[in-house]
CSV table of C-alpha atoms in Angstrom, one decimal:
chain,number,residue,atom,x,y,z
A,1,MET,CA,0.0,0.0,0.0
A,2,PHE,CA,1.3,3.5,-0.9
A,3,LEU,CA,0.3,7.0,0.4
A,4,ALA,CA,0.8,9.7,-2.3
A,5,THR,CA,1.5,13.2,-1.0
A,6,ARG,CA,2.4,16.4,-2.7
A,7,ILE,CA,4.1,19.2,-0.7
A,8,ARG,CA,4.1,22.7,-2.3
A,9,LYS,CA,6.9,25.2,-2.3
A,10,HIS,CA,5.5,27.3,0.6
A,11,GLU,CA,5.0,24.2,2.7
A,12,PHE,CA,6.9,21.4,4.5
A,13,GLY,CA,5.6,18.1,5.8
A,14,LEU,CA,5.9,16.2,9.1
A,15,LEU,CA,6.0,12.5,8.5
A,16,PHE,CA,4.6,10.2,11.3
A,17,ARG,CA,4.6,6.4,11.2
A,18,ARG,CA,2.6,4.5,13.8
A,19,GLY,CA,2.3,7.8,15.7
A,20,ASP,CA,6.0,8.5,15.9
A,21,PHE,CA,7.6,11.4,14.2
A,22,VAL,CA,10.0,10.3,11.5
A,23,ARG,CA,11.4,13.3,9.6
A,24,VAL,CA,10.7,16.6,7.9
A,25,LEU,CA,9.6,16.4,4.2
A,26,GLU,CA,10.7,19.2,1.9
A,27,PRO,CA,8.6,20.4,-1.0
A,28,GLY,CA,7.9,17.7,-3.6
A,29,ASP,CA,5.9,14.6,-4.5
A,30,TYR,CA,6.0,11.5,-2.3
A,31,ARG,CA,4.8,7.9,-2.5
A,32,LEU,CA,5.1,6.5,1.0
A,33,TRP,CA,4.8,2.8,1.6
A,34,GLY,CA,2.7,1.4,4.3
A,35,ARG,CA,0.8,-1.7,5.3
A,36,LEU,CA,-3.0,-2.3,5.4
A,37,LEU,CA,-4.8,0.7,6.7
A,38,ALA,CA,-1.8,2.8,5.7
A,39,SER,CA,-3.8,6.0,6.5
A,40,LEU,CA,-3.5,5.1,10.1
A,41,GLU,CA,0.0,3.7,10.0
A,42,VAL,CA,1.6,6.5,7.8
A,43,ARG,CA,0.5,10.2,8.3
A,44,VAL,CA,1.9,13.4,6.8
A,45,GLU,CA,1.0,16.7,8.4
A,46,ILE,CA,1.3,19.7,6.1
A,47,VAL,CA,2.7,23.0,7.6
A,48,ASP,CA,2.1,26.3,5.7
A,49,VAL,CA,5.2,28.5,6.3
A,50,ASN,CA,3.1,31.6,5.6
A,51,ASP,CA,1.6,31.1,9.0
A,52,LEU,CA,3.5,32.8,11.8
A,53,ALA,CA,2.9,30.8,15.0
A,54,PHE,CA,3.3,27.0,15.2
A,55,ALA,CA,1.7,24.7,17.8
A,56,HIS,CA,1.8,20.9,18.0
A,57,PRO,CA,1.0,18.4,20.8
A,58,HIS,CA,4.4,16.7,20.1
A,59,LEU,CA,6.4,19.9,20.0
A,60,ASP,CA,9.1,18.7,22.3
A,61,VAL,CA,9.8,15.7,20.1
A,62,LEU,CA,9.8,17.8,17.0
A,63,LEU,CA,12.3,20.2,18.4
A,64,GLU,CA,14.8,17.4,18.9
A,65,ASP,CA,15.0,17.1,15.1
A,66,GLU,CA,17.7,19.4,13.4
A,67,ALA,CA,15.7,19.7,10.3
A,68,PHE,CA,12.7,20.9,12.1
A,69,GLN,CA,14.8,23.3,14.1
A,70,ALA,CA,15.9,25.0,10.9
A,71,LYS,CA,12.3,25.6,10.0
A,72,VAL,CA,11.3,27.4,13.2
A,73,ARG,CA,12.5,29.9,15.9
A,74,VAL,CA,11.7,29.3,19.5
A,75,VAL,CA,11.2,32.3,21.9
A,76,GLU,CA,11.1,31.8,25.6
A,77,ILE,CA,9.4,34.5,27.6
A,78,THR,CA,10.2,34.3,31.4
A,79,GLU,CA,8.1,35.5,34.3
A,80,SER,CA,10.1,38.7,34.3
A,81,GLU,CA,9.6,39.5,30.7
A,82,ARG,CA,7.0,40.5,28.2
A,83,GLY,CA,7.2,40.3,24.4
A,84,VAL,CA,5.8,42.0,21.3
A,85,VAL,CA,5.8,40.4,17.8
A,86,PHE,CA,6.2,42.7,14.8
A,87,VAL,CA,5.5,41.4,11.3
A,88,ASP,CA,6.5,43.8,8.5
A,89,GLY,CA,6.7,46.6,11.1
A,90,VAL,CA,3.2,46.0,12.5
A,91,VAL,CA,2.4,44.6,15.9
A,92,VAL,CA,0.5,41.4,15.6
A,93,GLN,CA,0.8,39.6,19.0
A,94,ALA,CA,1.6,40.2,22.7
A,95,LEU,CA,3.7,37.6,24.5
A,96,THR,CA,3.2,36.8,28.1
A,97,PRO,CA,5.4,34.3,30.0
A,98,GLY,CA,5.7,31.0,28.1
A,99,ARG,CA,7.3,29.3,25.1
A,100,TYR,CA,6.5,30.3,21.6
A,101,VAL,CA,7.4,28.7,18.2
A,102,PHE,CA,7.4,30.8,15.0
A,103,LEU,CA,7.9,29.6,11.5
A,104,ARG,CA,10.7,31.0,9.5
A,105,ASN,CA,9.4,32.4,6.2
A,106,ARG,CA,10.0,35.2,3.8
A,107,ARG,CA,8.1,37.8,5.8
A,108,HIS,CA,10.1,40.1,8.0
A,109,TRP,CA,9.2,39.5,11.6
A,110,GLU,CA,10.9,40.0,14.9
A,111,VAL,CA,10.2,39.7,18.6
A,112,VAL,CA,11.0,42.6,21.0
A,113,VAL,CA,11.4,41.4,24.6
A,114,PHE,CA,10.9,43.9,27.5
A,115,GLU,CA,12.3,43.3,31.0
A,116,CYS,CA,9.9,43.8,33.9
A,117,THR,CA,12.2,46.0,36.0
A,118,GLY,CA,9.5,48.3,37.1
A,119,ASP,CA,11.2,51.1,35.2
A,120,VAL,CA,9.7,53.2,32.5
A,121,VAL,CA,9.7,51.5,29.1
A,122,GLU,CA,11.6,53.2,26.3
A,123,HIS,CA,11.6,52.0,22.6
A,124,PRO,CA,11.7,53.9,19.3
A,125,ARG,CA,8.4,52.3,18.2
A,126,LEU,CA,6.6,52.8,21.5
A,127,ASP,CA,3.7,54.7,20.0
A,128,ALA,CA,2.9,51.8,17.7
A,129,ILE,CA,3.2,49.3,20.6
A,130,VAL,CA,0.8,51.0,23.1
A,131,GLY,CA,-1.7,51.7,20.3
A,132,SER,CA,-1.9,48.0,19.2
A,133,LYS,CA,-3.0,44.6,20.2
A,134,ALA,CA,-0.1,44.6,22.7
A,135,ALA,CA,-1.5,47.6,24.7
A,136,SER,CA,-2.8,45.2,27.3
A,137,LEU,CA,0.8,44.5,28.4
A,138,PHE,CA,1.4,48.1,29.3
A,139,ASP,CA,0.2,50.7,31.7
A,140,VAL,CA,0.3,54.3,30.3
A,141,ARG,CA,0.4,57.2,32.7
A,142,GLN,CA,0.6,61.0,32.1
A,143,VAL,CA,2.6,63.6,34.0
A,144,PRO,CA,1.3,67.1,33.2
A,145,ALA,CA,3.7,69.9,32.3
A,146,GLN,CA,5.3,71.8,35.2
A,147,ARG,CA,4.8,68.8,37.4
A,148,ILE,CA,6.9,65.8,38.5
A,149,GLY,CA,5.7,62.2,38.9
A,150,LEU,CA,6.9,60.1,41.9
A,151,LEU,CA,6.7,56.4,41.0
A,152,TYR,CA,6.1,53.8,43.7
A,153,ARG,CA,6.1,50.1,43.1
A,154,ASN,CA,4.5,48.0,45.8
A,155,GLY,CA,4.7,50.9,48.2
A,156,ALA,CA,8.4,51.5,47.7
A,157,PHE,CA,9.7,54.6,46.0
A,158,LEU,CA,11.2,53.7,42.6
A,159,ARG,CA,12.1,56.8,40.7
A,160,ARG,CA,11.2,60.4,39.7
A,161,LEU,CA,9.5,61.0,36.3
A,162,GLY,CA,9.5,64.1,34.2
A,163,SER,CA,6.5,65.5,32.4
A,164,GLY,CA,4.9,63.7,29.5
A,165,ARG,CA,3.7,60.2,28.7
A,166,GLN,CA,5.2,57.4,30.9
A,167,VAL,CA,4.7,53.7,29.9
A,168,LEU,CA,5.1,50.8,32.5
A,169,ILE,CA,4.9,47.1,31.9
A,170,ARG,CA,2.0,45.3,33.7
A,171,ASP,CA,3.8,42.6,35.7
A,172,GLY,CA,1.4,42.1,38.6
A,173,SER,CA,3.0,44.8,40.7
A,174,HIS,CA,1.0,47.7,42.2
A,175,TYR,CA,2.2,51.0,40.8
A,176,GLU,CA,1.3,54.3,42.2
A,177,LEU,CA,2.2,57.6,40.5
A,178,VAL,CA,2.1,60.7,42.8
A,179,ILE,CA,2.0,64.0,40.9
A,180,VAL,CA,3.9,66.9,42.5
A,181,ASP,CA,3.0,70.4,41.3
A,182,LEU,CA,6.1,72.7,41.0
A,183,ARG,CA,4.1,75.8,40.3
A,184,GLU,CA,3.2,78.4,42.9
A,185,ARG,CA,0.1,77.4,44.9
A,186,GLN,CA,-2.2,79.3,47.2
A,187,LEU,CA,-3.1,78.2,50.8
A,188,GLU,CA,-5.8,79.9,52.8
A,189,VAL,CA,-5.6,79.8,56.6
A,190,SER,CA,-9.1,80.8,57.5
A,191,GLY,CA,-11.4,81.2,60.5
A,192,GLN,CA,-8.6,81.6,63.1
A,193,GLU,CA,-9.9,82.7,66.5
A,194,ILE,CA,-7.0,84.6,68.1
A,195,MET,CA,-6.9,86.8,71.3
A,196,THR,CA,-4.7,90.0,71.2
A,197,ALA,CA,-2.5,91.1,74.0
A,198,ASP,CA,-5.3,93.4,75.4
A,199,LYS,CA,-7.7,90.4,75.5
A,200,VAL,CA,-9.8,91.2,72.4
A,201,SER,CA,-10.9,88.1,70.5
A,202,LEU,CA,-10.5,88.3,66.7
A,203,ARG,CA,-11.3,86.1,63.7
A,204,MET,CA,-8.6,86.3,61.0
A,205,ASN,CA,-8.0,84.8,57.5
A,206,LEU,CA,-4.4,84.5,56.3
A,207,GLN,CA,-3.5,84.0,52.5
A,208,LEU,CA,-0.2,82.3,51.6
A,209,ALA,CA,1.6,81.6,48.4
A,210,TYR,CA,4.2,78.8,48.3
A,211,ARG,CA,6.0,76.4,45.9
A,212,VAL,CA,8.1,73.3,46.2
A,213,VAL,CA,11.9,74.0,45.9
A,214,ASP,CA,13.5,70.8,47.4
A,215,LEU,CA,11.5,67.7,46.3
A,216,ASP,CA,13.7,65.2,48.1
A,217,ARG,CA,13.3,67.0,51.4
A,218,SER,CA,9.6,67.3,50.8
A,219,LEU,CA,9.2,63.6,50.3
A,220,GLU,CA,11.0,62.9,53.6
A,221,ALA,CA,9.5,65.6,55.7
A,222,ALA,CA,5.8,65.1,55.4
A,223,SER,CA,3.2,63.0,53.7
A,224,ASP,CA,0.8,66.1,53.3
A,225,LEU,CA,2.8,69.2,52.6
A,226,ALA,CA,-0.2,71.6,52.5
A,227,ASP,CA,-1.4,70.3,55.8
A,228,ALA,CA,2.1,70.7,57.4
A,229,LEU,CA,2.4,74.3,56.1
A,230,TYR,CA,-1.1,75.1,57.2
A,231,ARG,CA,-0.4,74.1,60.8
A,232,SER,CA,2.9,76.0,60.8
A,233,ALA,CA,1.1,79.1,59.4
A,234,GLN,CA,-1.5,78.9,62.3
A,235,LEU,CA,1.3,79.0,64.9
A,236,ALA,CA,3.1,81.9,63.1
A,237,LEU,CA,-0.2,83.8,63.0
A,238,ARG,CA,-0.9,83.3,66.7
A,239,GLU,CA,2.6,84.3,67.6
A,240,ALA,CA,2.3,87.6,65.6
A,241,VAL,CA,-1.2,88.5,66.8
A,242,GLY,CA,-0.9,87.5,70.4
A,243,THR,CA,1.9,90.0,71.2
A,244,ARG,CA,0.0,93.0,69.8
A,245,ARG,CA,-2.7,95.2,71.2
A,246,LEU,CA,-5.8,95.8,69.0
A,247,ASP,CA,-5.0,99.3,68.1
A,248,GLU,CA,-1.4,98.4,67.2
A,249,LEU,CA,-2.7,95.5,65.2
A,250,LEU,CA,-5.1,97.6,63.2
A,251,ALA,CA,-2.3,100.1,62.5
A,252,SER,CA,0.2,97.5,61.3
A,253,LYS,CA,-1.8,95.0,59.3
A,254,GLU,CA,0.6,95.4,56.3
A,255,ARG,CA,3.7,94.7,58.5
A,256,LEU,CA,2.0,91.7,60.1
A,257,GLY,CA,2.2,89.8,56.7
A,258,ALA,CA,5.9,90.5,56.5
A,259,GLU,CA,6.5,89.3,60.0
A,260,ILE,CA,4.6,86.1,59.5
A,261,LEU,CA,6.5,85.4,56.3
A,262,GLU,CA,9.8,85.9,58.2
A,263,THR,CA,8.7,83.6,60.9
A,264,LEU,CA,7.3,81.0,58.6
A,265,ALA,CA,10.3,80.8,56.1
A,266,PRO,CA,12.6,78.5,58.1
A,267,ARG,CA,9.6,76.2,59.1
A,268,ALA,CA,8.6,75.9,55.4
A,269,ALA,CA,12.2,75.3,54.3
A,270,ALA,CA,12.3,72.2,56.6
A,271,TYR,CA,9.5,70.8,54.4
A,272,GLY,CA,11.3,71.7,51.1
A,273,LEU,CA,9.0,74.6,50.5
A,274,GLU,CA,9.4,78.3,49.9
A,275,VAL,CA,6.7,80.7,51.0
A,276,THR,CA,6.7,83.5,48.5
A,277,SER,CA,4.0,85.8,50.1
A,278,ALA,CA,1.9,86.1,53.2
A,279,GLY,CA,-0.9,88.6,53.8
A,280,LEU,CA,-3.7,89.2,56.2
A,281,ARG,CA,-6.8,89.0,54.1
A,282,ASP,CA,-9.6,89.5,56.6
A,283,LEU,CA,-9.8,90.8,60.2
A,284,ILE,CA,-13.2,90.3,61.8
A,285,LEU,CA,-14.1,92.0,65.1
A,286,PRO,CA,-16.9,91.0,67.5
A,287,GLY,CA,-20.1,93.0,67.2
A,288,GLU,CA,-19.8,95.0,70.4
A,289,MET,CA,-16.1,95.8,69.7
A,290,LYS,CA,-17.0,96.9,66.1
A,291,GLU,CA,-19.7,99.3,67.5
A,292,LEU,CA,-17.2,100.7,70.0
A,293,LEU,CA,-14.6,101.3,67.4
A,294,ASN,CA,-17.1,103.0,65.2
A,295,ARG,CA,-18.0,105.4,68.0
A,296,VAL,CA,-14.2,106.0,68.6
A,297,VAL,CA,-13.6,106.7,64.9
A,298,GLU,CA,-16.7,109.0,64.8
A,299,ALA,CA,-15.4,111.0,67.8
A,300,GLU,CA,-12.0,111.3,66.2
A,301,LYS,CA,-13.4,112.5,63.0
A,302,GLU,CA,-15.7,115.0,64.7
A,303,ALA,CA,-12.7,116.3,66.7
A,304,GLU,CA,-10.7,116.6,63.4
A,305,ALA,CA,-13.7,118.5,61.8
A,306,ASN,CA,-13.8,121.0,64.8
A,307,LEU,CA,-10.2,121.5,64.6
A,308,ILE,CA,-10.3,122.3,60.9
A,309,ARG,CA,-13.2,124.7,61.4
A,310,ARG,CA,-11.3,126.6,64.2
A,311,ARG,CA,-8.2,126.6,62.0
A,312,GLU,CA,-10.3,128.1,59.1
A,313,GLU,CA,-11.9,130.8,61.4
A,314,THR,CA,-8.6,131.7,62.8
A,315,ALA,CA,-7.2,132.0,59.3
A,316,ALA,CA,-10.1,134.1,58.2
A,317,THR,CA,-9.8,136.5,61.2
A,318,ARG,CA,-6.1,136.8,60.6
A,319,SER,CA,-6.8,137.7,57.0
A,320,GLN,CA,-9.3,140.4,57.9
A,321,LEU,CA,-6.8,141.8,60.4
A,322,ASN,CA,-4.2,142.1,57.8
A,323,THR,CA,-6.6,143.7,55.3
A,324,ALA,CA,-7.6,146.3,57.9
A,325,ARG,CA,-4.0,147.1,58.7
A,326,LEU,CA,-3.2,147.6,55.0
A,327,LEU,CA,-6.2,149.9,54.5
A,328,ALA,CA,-5.3,152.0,57.5
A,329,GLU,CA,-1.7,152.4,56.4
A,330,ASN,CA,-2.6,153.1,52.7
A,331,PRO,CA,-5.3,155.8,52.1
A,332,VAL,CA,-5.1,155.3,48.3
A,333,LEU,CA,-5.8,151.6,48.8
A,334,MET,CA,-8.6,152.5,51.1
A,335,ARG,CA,-10.1,154.8,48.4
A,336,LEU,CA,-9.9,152.0,45.9
A,337,LYS,CA,-11.6,149.6,48.3
A,338,GLU,CA,-14.4,152.2,48.7
A,339,LEU,CA,-14.8,152.5,45.0
A,340,ASP,CA,-15.0,148.8,44.5
A,341,GLU,CA,-17.6,148.4,47.1
A,342,LEU,CA,-19.5,151.3,45.6
A,343,ARG,CA,-19.4,149.7,42.2
A,344,LYS,CA,-20.9,146.5,43.6
A,345,ILE,CA,-23.7,148.5,45.2
A,346,LEU,CA,-24.5,150.5,42.0
A,347,LEU,CA,-24.4,147.4,39.6
A,348,ALA,CA,-28.1,146.7,40.3
A,349,ALA,CA,-29.2,150.4,40.4
A,350,LYS,CA,-30.7,152.2,37.4
A,351,ALA,CA,-29.8,155.8,38.7
A,352,THR,CA,-26.9,157.7,37.3
A,353,PHE,CA,-24.6,159.7,39.6
A,354,VAL,CA,-22.2,162.3,38.5
A,355,PHE,CA,-19.6,163.4,41.0
A,356,GLY,CA,-17.5,166.5,40.8
A,357,GLU,CA,-14.3,167.5,42.5
A,358,GLY,CA,-13.7,166.9,46.2
A,359,ASP,CA,-14.2,164.1,48.6
A,360,MET,CA,-16.4,161.5,46.8
A,361,LEU,CA,-17.5,160.0,50.1
A,362,ALA,CA,-18.5,163.4,51.5
A,363,ARG,CA,-20.5,164.2,48.4
A,364,LEU,CA,-22.2,160.9,48.6
A,365,ARG,CA,-23.2,161.5,52.2
A,366,GLY,CA,-24.5,165.0,51.2
A,367,LEU,CA,-26.7,163.6,48.5
A,368,VAL,CA,-28.1,161.1,50.9
A,369,GLY,CA,-28.8,163.8,53.5
A,370,GLU,CA,-30.6,166.0,51.0
A,371,ALA,CA,-32.8,163.2,49.9
A,372,GLU,CA,-33.8,162.5,53.5
A,373,SER,CA,-34.6,166.2,54.1
């Protein structure tokens, strides 16, 4: 009995006899001899080399044959590795730990293996990889501009990451990316009930601006930088207000911010921070104290108004005295003053007066006397 088989140019055959692998058959025509029921005794499996992956239940036996080894490439992916298969520059398969057998053919293909070190993945074709069928192997994170990413692996600090896209391999580890903003930030210390040196209770709001200047120190000093700075600012505010009387505090609100900034600077530096500005935004008085201060301010303004009125009256009297002295010392000036006053009187009158020689004032008095008689 014979088994006729034809193997084409893009194929090769695997010859089995009685279930055992015999050899690899190259392209060509074959007449294989066998006994009765040859189809069960002699078997040829055809393999198309245009396929990429190869799987077989007797793979270990096949790999012992040198001719078969020349037809395939074996890739072993360990537990600490992940792989990506490119065919003609296109990602076609993601490889998790295991053994893979690929057929050697005319197509250009390659396997890129990545080590699971927990570090950021770098590869010239990373864009194609994370946007393909292999995306499930990777964890893509983003660090915004003007920020720094702190990468933790299983709770332990791993490395610092710059801004941009960061790609990690999924290897079963727990990754945490903490974003630290390097820009200036605002912190409001609000609703602080503080008593002044003269036992007046105030409510105050403080506004701070700060930024991170020493990242390493910030990581070591506190888990919550904003909360740590908030508490330090509370203490600095109480120290500054508690040593002042109310009137002094109201008169030096601008200087208070500078004093708090000076007190807070070394405390913030211990956290790796720099406080760039500090200012008292609100100062809220109790109701009765506010009414009392309003009365004080009203009395002060009334006293200022009285002082200004007296100053103006004194100035007016002094001016009149100076005018009288000038008129007494200068008869001509006195005469001009009389004429000016007379002009003002006659502006509204329709009568016409003609004065001759002599004392004008005497003539005017004469005219008035004649009219009365």
